[in-house]
Amino acid sequence: MTAVQALSIGELSARTGVGISTLRAWERATGFPAAARTTGGQRRYPIVTVEQVGRVQTERQRGLSLADAVAAVHAAAEVGDGSLYAGLRRAFPQLDVLRLGVRTMLSMTWSIEDESMAHASRPLLLGCFQTSRSFEVAGNRWRELGRTGRYSAVFSDFERTDADSTPARVALPSDSALLNEWAIVVLDPEMSAVLCAWEQPRRPGADRVFEAVLTLEPEAARHAARLLLQSTEGALPELERQLGGPLGASQGQASRATSLLHRFASYTDAAHRGA
């Protein structure tokens, strides 16, 4: 590790706003942040540690213990190749990261689905399901989405890929990072959206928690669609053809955001009331 690539503990403290004594206490308790020795023997921290420290602070502000916050940050760093979530975060680092429970994820997903049916002309829709059972629960909605949309495809642990079904089904390999992710992508001249999340590790009996990104930016939605296309290894030529067309213009995005928020509020309220 060279001096150009790394920071002293004082520099790390200055960039993160976390005191030197606090950083040292964290390292003693959890092994984070981890320093490495330069060729000259000095202890230095990788540049990426600045972002990681910031994320630990965010997790602690949300109520996690130091150990759990560090574990969550390490787990996020392990989400790698083949991950839609990681691909979006790399391409659009400005996207805010949300920490959401299952009910909120469901409310957001339903809101996006409803909004696409209500306002998109003939949208392209893509969905990632952690299990095929999860897809079957939502099957009727997705069959209707596929019937009225331009094109639709879903990704899960199906027994086989079926490019001719509605929606088209992509069977993911057992080691696919997508099997730990939850996503919906909408591309249409009237509305673009992407909700993508990965499920964080949890203790037995603990609530399921997802780290998510949500945006109505057409460029992000198109990028997400292309990342999913890559995972098909050529099995969905129609999806490739559709992505070559003029999808995802940014018409009416402000009004779509307001309408989406209203739908989300309604679903969330109903969930809390047990309706």
mmCIF file of N, CA and C in Angstrom, residues 126-202:
data_model
loop_
_atom_site.group_PDB
_atom_site.id
_atom_site.type_symbol
_atom_site.label_atom_id
_atom_site.label_comp_id
_atom_site.label_asym_id
_atom_site.label_seq_id
_atom_site.Cartn_x
_atom_site.Cartn_y
_atom_site.Cartn_z
ATOM 1 N N LEU A 126 -39.231 -5.454 -15.557
ATOM 2 C CA LEU A 126 -38.361 -6.551 -15.152
ATOM 3 C C LEU A 126 -38.429 -6.695 -13.639
ATOM 4 N N GLY A 127 -38.432 -7.934 -13.161
ATOM 5 C CA GLY A 127 -38.500 -8.157 -11.728
ATOM 6 C C GLY A 127 -37.557 -9.249 -11.270
ATOM 7 N N CYS A 128 -36.978 -9.073 -10.087
ATOM 8 C CA CYS A 128 -36.136 -10.097 -9.462
ATOM 9 C C CYS A 128 -36.832 -10.605 -8.211
ATOM 10 N N PHE A 129 -36.983 -11.922 -8.122
ATOM 11 C CA PHE A 129 -37.617 -12.561 -6.974
ATOM 12 C C PHE A 129 -36.614 -13.517 -6.333
ATOM 13 N N GLN A 130 -36.529 -13.479 -5.007
ATOM 14 C CA GLN A 130 -35.556 -14.320 -4.318
ATOM 15 C C GLN A 130 -35.880 -15.808 -4.460
ATOM 16 N N THR A 131 -37.154 -16.138 -4.575
ATOM 17 C CA THR A 131 -37.566 -17.524 -4.796
ATOM 18 C C THR A 131 -38.711 -17.548 -5.801
ATOM 19 N N SER A 132 -38.866 -18.673 -6.481
ATOM 20 C CA SER A 132 -39.984 -18.808 -7.414
ATOM 21 C C SER A 132 -41.317 -18.787 -6.676
ATOM 22 N N ARG A 133 -41.318 -19.209 -5.411
ATOM 23 C CA ARG A 133 -42.553 -19.133 -4.613
ATOM 24 C C ARG A 133 -42.993 -17.684 -4.453
ATOM 25 N N SER A 134 -42.031 -16.794 -4.254
ATOM 26 C CA SER A 134 -42.368 -15.372 -4.134
ATOM 27 C C SER A 134 -43.007 -14.866 -5.419
ATOM 28 N N PHE A 135 -42.485 -15.330 -6.556
ATOM 29 C CA PHE A 135 -43.092 -14.920 -7.820
ATOM 30 C C PHE A 135 -44.515 -15.447 -7.945
ATOM 31 N N GLU A 136 -44.750 -16.687 -7.549
ATOM 32 C CA GLU A 136 -46.088 -17.256 -7.685
ATOM 33 C C GLU A 136 -47.107 -16.470 -6.865
ATOM 34 N N VAL A 137 -46.699 -15.956 -5.710
ATOM 35 C CA VAL A 137 -47.598 -15.126 -4.902
ATOM 36 C C VAL A 137 -48.014 -13.886 -5.682
ATOM 37 N N ALA A 138 -47.073 -13.318 -6.427
ATOM 38 C CA ALA A 138 -47.347 -12.101 -7.211
ATOM 39 C C ALA A 138 -47.689 -12.423 -8.657
ATOM 40 N N GLY A 139 -47.889 -13.705 -8.961
ATOM 41 C CA GLY A 139 -48.038 -14.134 -10.346
ATOM 42 C C GLY A 139 -49.162 -13.464 -11.103
ATOM 43 N N ASN A 140 -50.337 -13.334 -10.469
ATOM 44 C CA ASN A 140 -51.476 -12.730 -11.173
ATOM 45 C C ASN A 140 -51.188 -11.285 -11.557
ATOM 46 N N ARG A 141 -50.589 -10.534 -10.631
ATOM 47 C CA ARG A 141 -50.239 -9.140 -10.933
ATOM 48 C C ARG A 141 -49.253 -9.081 -12.090
ATOM 49 N N TRP A 142 -48.253 -9.946 -12.071
ATOM 50 C CA TRP A 142 -47.233 -9.893 -13.113
ATOM 51 C C TRP A 142 -47.740 -10.401 -14.453
ATOM 52 N N ARG A 143 -48.673 -11.326 -14.430
ATOM 53 C CA ARG A 143 -49.261 -11.743 -15.704
ATOM 54 C C ARG A 143 -50.058 -10.603 -16.330
ATOM 55 N N GLU A 144 -50.738 -9.828 -15.476
ATOM 56 C CA GLU A 144 -51.466 -8.667 -15.987
ATOM 57 C C GLU A 144 -50.498 -7.587 -16.464
ATOM 58 N N LEU A 145 -49.425 -7.381 -15.714
ATOM 59 C CA LEU A 145 -48.400 -6.432 -16.144
ATOM 60 C C LEU A 145 -47.814 -6.849 -17.490
ATOM 61 N N GLY A 146 -47.564 -8.145 -17.641
ATOM 62 C CA GLY A 146 -47.020 -8.639 -18.896
ATOM 63 C C GLY A 146 -47.999 -8.520 -20.047
ATOM 64 N N ARG A 147 -49.281 -8.717 -19.764
ATOM 65 C CA ARG A 147 -50.294 -8.655 -20.822
ATOM 66 C C ARG A 147 -50.431 -7.248 -21.376
ATOM 67 N N THR A 148 -50.367 -6.244 -20.508
ATOM 68 C CA THR A 148 -50.592 -4.866 -20.935
ATOM 69 C C THR A 148 -49.300 -4.128 -21.285
ATOM 70 N N GLY A 149 -48.162 -4.670 -20.905
ATOM 71 C CA GLY A 149 -46.902 -3.978 -21.140
ATOM 72 C C GLY A 149 -46.278 -4.308 -22.478
ATOM 73 N N ARG A 150 -45.219 -3.590 -22.783
ATOM 74 C CA ARG A 150 -44.453 -3.813 -24.011
ATOM 75 C C ARG A 150 -43.694 -5.136 -23.937
ATOM 76 N N TYR A 151 -43.093 -5.373 -22.769
ATOM 77 C CA TYR A 151 -42.320 -6.592 -22.565
ATOM 78 C C TYR A 151 -42.115 -6.757 -21.067
ATOM 79 N N SER A 152 -42.057 -8.006 -20.602
ATOM 80 C CA SER A 152 -41.808 -8.250 -19.182
ATOM 81 C C SER A 152 -41.012 -9.533 -19.007
ATOM 82 N N ALA A 153 -40.192 -9.557 -17.979
ATOM 83 C CA ALA A 153 -39.398 -10.743 -17.653
ATOM 84 C C ALA A 153 -39.140 -10.760 -16.155
ATOM 85 N N VAL A 154 -39.055 -11.962 -15.613
ATOM 86 C CA VAL A 154 -38.773 -12.125 -14.183
ATOM 87 C C VAL A 154 -37.600 -13.082 -14.014
ATOM 88 N N PHE A 155 -36.835 -12.859 -12.945
ATOM 89 C CA PHE A 155 -35.606 -13.602 -12.678
ATOM 90 C C PHE A 155 -35.725 -14.258 -11.310
ATOM 91 N N SER A 156 -35.515 -15.577 -11.233
ATOM 92 C CA SER A 156 -35.608 -16.276 -9.954
ATOM 93 C C SER A 156 -35.013 -17.677 -10.087
ATOM 94 N N ASP A 157 -35.258 -18.517 -9.073
ATOM 95 C CA ASP A 157 -34.722 -19.882 -9.088
ATOM 96 C C ASP A 157 -35.684 -20.838 -9.790
ATOM 97 N N PHE A 158 -36.154 -20.432 -10.953
ATOM 98 C CA PHE A 158 -37.040 -21.288 -11.738
ATOM 99 C C PHE A 158 -36.287 -22.548 -12.185
ATOM 100 N N GLU A 159 -37.046 -23.596 -12.500
ATOM 101 C CA GLU A 159 -36.418 -24.834 -12.964
ATOM 102 C C GLU A 159 -35.760 -24.647 -14.325
ATOM 103 N N ARG A 160 -36.360 -23.813 -15.160
ATOM 104 C CA ARG A 160 -35.781 -23.596 -16.485
ATOM 105 C C ARG A 160 -36.140 -22.198 -16.979
ATOM 106 N N THR A 161 -35.380 -21.710 -17.931
ATOM 107 C CA THR A 161 -35.665 -20.429 -18.577
ATOM 108 C C THR A 161 -36.728 -20.633 -19.648
ATOM 109 N N ASP A 162 -37.702 -19.732 -19.677
ATOM 110 C CA ASP A 162 -38.774 -19.796 -20.677
ATOM 111 C C ASP A 162 -38.947 -18.411 -21.280
ATOM 112 N N ALA A 163 -38.329 -18.194 -22.425
ATOM 113 C CA ALA A 163 -38.375 -16.879 -23.067
ATOM 114 C C ALA A 163 -39.729 -16.578 -23.675
ATOM 115 N N ASP A 164 -40.575 -17.602 -23.859
ATOM 116 C CA ASP A 164 -41.858 -17.406 -24.540
ATOM 117 C C ASP A 164 -43.034 -17.216 -23.590
ATOM 118 N N SER A 165 -42.824 -17.384 -22.295
ATOM 119 C CA SER A 165 -43.929 -17.200 -21.345
ATOM 120 C C SER A 165 -44.180 -15.715 -21.120
ATOM 121 N N THR A 166 -45.300 -15.396 -20.480
ATOM 122 C CA THR A 166 -45.626 -14.007 -20.145
ATOM 123 C C THR A 166 -45.914 -13.920 -18.645
ATOM 124 N N PRO A 167 -44.991 -13.279 -17.893
ATOM 125 C CA PRO A 167 -43.713 -12.718 -18.345
ATOM 126 C C PRO A 167 -42.695 -13.821 -18.651
ATOM 127 N N ALA A 168 -41.669 -13.456 -19.426
ATOM 128 C CA ALA A 168 -40.573 -14.393 -19.673
ATOM 129 C C ALA A 168 -39.896 -14.732 -18.345
ATOM 130 N N ARG A 169 -39.444 -15.972 -18.226
ATOM 131 C CA ARG A 169 -38.815 -16.417 -16.982
ATOM 132 C C ARG A 169 -37.347 -16.758 -17.228
ATOM 133 N N VAL A 170 -36.501 -16.263 -16.336
ATOM 134 C CA VAL A 170 -35.070 -16.555 -16.412
ATOM 135 C C VAL A 170 -34.680 -17.362 -15.184
ATOM 136 N N ALA A 171 -34.192 -18.582 -15.409
ATOM 137 C CA ALA A 171 -33.745 -19.447 -14.314
ATOM 138 C C ALA A 171 -32.317 -19.062 -13.924
ATOM 139 N N LEU A 172 -32.157 -18.559 -12.712
ATOM 140 C CA LEU A 172 -30.839 -18.128 -12.245
ATOM 141 C C LEU A 172 -30.072 -19.301 -11.643
ATOM 142 N N PRO A 173 -28.756 -19.345 -11.815
ATOM 143 C CA PRO A 173 -27.955 -20.398 -11.176
ATOM 144 C C PRO A 173 -27.979 -20.250 -9.662
ATOM 145 N N SER A 174 -27.718 -21.335 -8.964
ATOM 146 C CA SER A 174 -27.845 -21.338 -7.503
ATOM 147 C C SER A 174 -26.880 -20.384 -6.816
ATOM 148 N N ASP A 175 -25.784 -20.027 -7.485
ATOM 149 C CA ASP A 175 -24.816 -19.116 -6.876
ATOM 150 C C ASP A 175 -24.992 -17.672 -7.333
ATOM 151 N N SER A 176 -26.093 -17.359 -8.002
ATOM 152 C CA SER A 176 -26.314 -15.998 -8.499
ATOM 153 C C SER A 176 -26.565 -15.024 -7.355
ATOM 154 N N ALA A 177 -25.888 -13.882 -7.405
ATOM 155 C CA ALA A 177 -26.115 -12.839 -6.401
ATOM 156 C C ALA A 177 -27.541 -12.313 -6.458
ATOM 157 N N LEU A 178 -28.182 -12.434 -7.614
ATOM 158 C CA LEU A 178 -29.548 -11.927 -7.769
ATOM 159 C C LEU A 178 -30.546 -12.674 -6.900
ATOM 160 N N LEU A 179 -30.212 -13.885 -6.455
ATOM 161 C CA LEU A 179 -31.138 -14.654 -5.630
ATOM 162 C C LEU A 179 -31.249 -14.106 -4.216
ATOM 163 N N ASN A 180 -30.405 -13.151 -3.873
ATOM 164 C CA ASN A 180 -30.539 -12.470 -2.581
ATOM 165 C C ASN A 180 -31.039 -11.044 -2.769
ATOM 166 N N GLU A 181 -31.598 -10.762 -3.957
ATOM 167 C CA GLU A 181 -32.008 -9.394 -4.267
ATOM 168 C C GLU A 181 -33.480 -9.329 -4.654
ATOM 169 N N TRP A 182 -34.037 -8.157 -4.462
ATOM 170 C CA TRP A 182 -35.448 -7.864 -4.725
ATOM 171 C C TRP A 182 -35.446 -6.627 -5.610
ATOM 172 N N ALA A 183 -36.049 -6.719 -6.782
ATOM 173 C CA ALA A 183 -35.979 -5.567 -7.688
ATOM 174 C C ALA A 183 -37.182 -5.502 -8.605
ATOM 175 N N ILE A 184 -37.534 -4.281 -8.984
ATOM 176 C CA ILE A 184 -38.482 -4.030 -10.065
ATOM 177 C C ILE A 184 -37.931 -2.876 -10.887
ATOM 178 N N VAL A 185 -37.944 -3.053 -12.201
ATOM 179 C CA VAL A 185 -37.446 -2.040 -13.137
ATOM 180 C C VAL A 185 -38.556 -1.719 -14.125
ATOM 181 N N VAL A 186 -38.840 -0.424 -14.309
ATOM 182 C CA VAL A 186 -39.858 0.026 -15.263
ATOM 183 C C VAL A 186 -39.199 0.997 -16.235
ATOM 184 N N LEU A 187 -39.410 0.763 -17.528
ATOM 185 C CA LEU A 187 -38.909 1.668 -18.567
ATOM 186 C C LEU A 187 -40.044 2.011 -19.517
ATOM 187 N N ASP A 188 -40.321 3.304 -19.646
ATOM 188 C CA ASP A 188 -41.393 3.775 -20.518
ATOM 189 C C ASP A 188 -41.203 5.275 -20.725
ATOM 190 N N PRO A 189 -41.607 5.823 -21.885
ATOM 191 C CA PRO A 189 -41.493 7.271 -22.086
ATOM 192 C C PRO A 189 -42.253 8.096 -21.051
ATOM 193 N N GLU A 190 -43.290 7.525 -20.443
ATOM 194 C CA GLU A 190 -44.079 8.264 -19.455
ATOM 195 C C GLU A 190 -43.610 8.037 -18.028
ATOM 196 N N MET A 191 -42.858 6.977 -17.795
ATOM 197 C CA MET A 191 -42.447 6.670 -16.427
ATOM 198 C C MET A 191 -41.262 5.716 -16.432
ATOM 199 N N SER A 192 -40.245 6.045 -15.666
ATOM 200 C CA SER A 192 -39.125 5.139 -15.441
ATOM 201 C C SER A 192 -38.912 5.018 -13.943
ATOM 202 N N ALA A 193 -38.571 3.824 -13.489
ATOM 203 C CA ALA A 193 -38.344 3.625 -12.057
ATOM 204 C C ALA A 193 -37.516 2.371 -11.852
ATOM 205 N N VAL A 194 -36.746 2.364 -10.778
ATOM 206 C CA VAL A 194 -36.066 1.150 -10.352
ATOM 207 C C VAL A 194 -36.006 1.140 -8.831
ATOM 208 N N LEU A 195 -36.467 0.043 -8.266
ATOM 209 C CA LEU A 195 -36.310 -0.255 -6.844
ATOM 210 C C LEU A 195 -35.479 -1.526 -6.776
ATOM 211 N N CYS A 196 -34.351 -1.458 -6.105
ATOM 212 C CA CYS A 196 -33.463 -2.617 -6.024
ATOM 213 C C CYS A 196 -32.909 -2.719 -4.612
ATOM 214 N N ALA A 197 -32.917 -3.935 -4.068
ATOM 215 C CA ALA A 197 -32.443 -4.124 -2.698
ATOM 216 C C ALA A 197 -31.800 -5.494 -2.546
ATOM 217 N N TRP A 198 -30.888 -5.590 -1.593
ATOM 218 C CA TRP A 198 -30.353 -6.899 -1.213
ATOM 219 C C TRP A 198 -30.665 -7.121 0.257
ATOM 220 N N GLU A 199 -30.898 -8.394 0.612
ATOM 221 C CA GLU A 199 -31.287 -8.717 1.985
ATOM 222 C C GLU A 199 -30.051 -8.887 2.850
ATOM 223 N N GLN A 200 -30.013 -8.144 3.951
ATOM 224 C CA GLN A 200 -28.871 -8.194 4.845
ATOM 225 C C GLN A 200 -28.900 -9.461 5.699
ATOM 226 N N PRO A 201 -27.728 -9.951 6.097
ATOM 227 C CA PRO A 201 -27.689 -11.107 7.006
ATOM 228 C C PRO A 201 -28.408 -10.763 8.306
ATOM 229 N N ARG A 202 -29.036 -11.763 8.921
ATOM 230 C CA ARG A 202 -29.771 -11.506 10.164
ATOM 231 C C ARG A 202 -29.614 -12.680 11.117
#
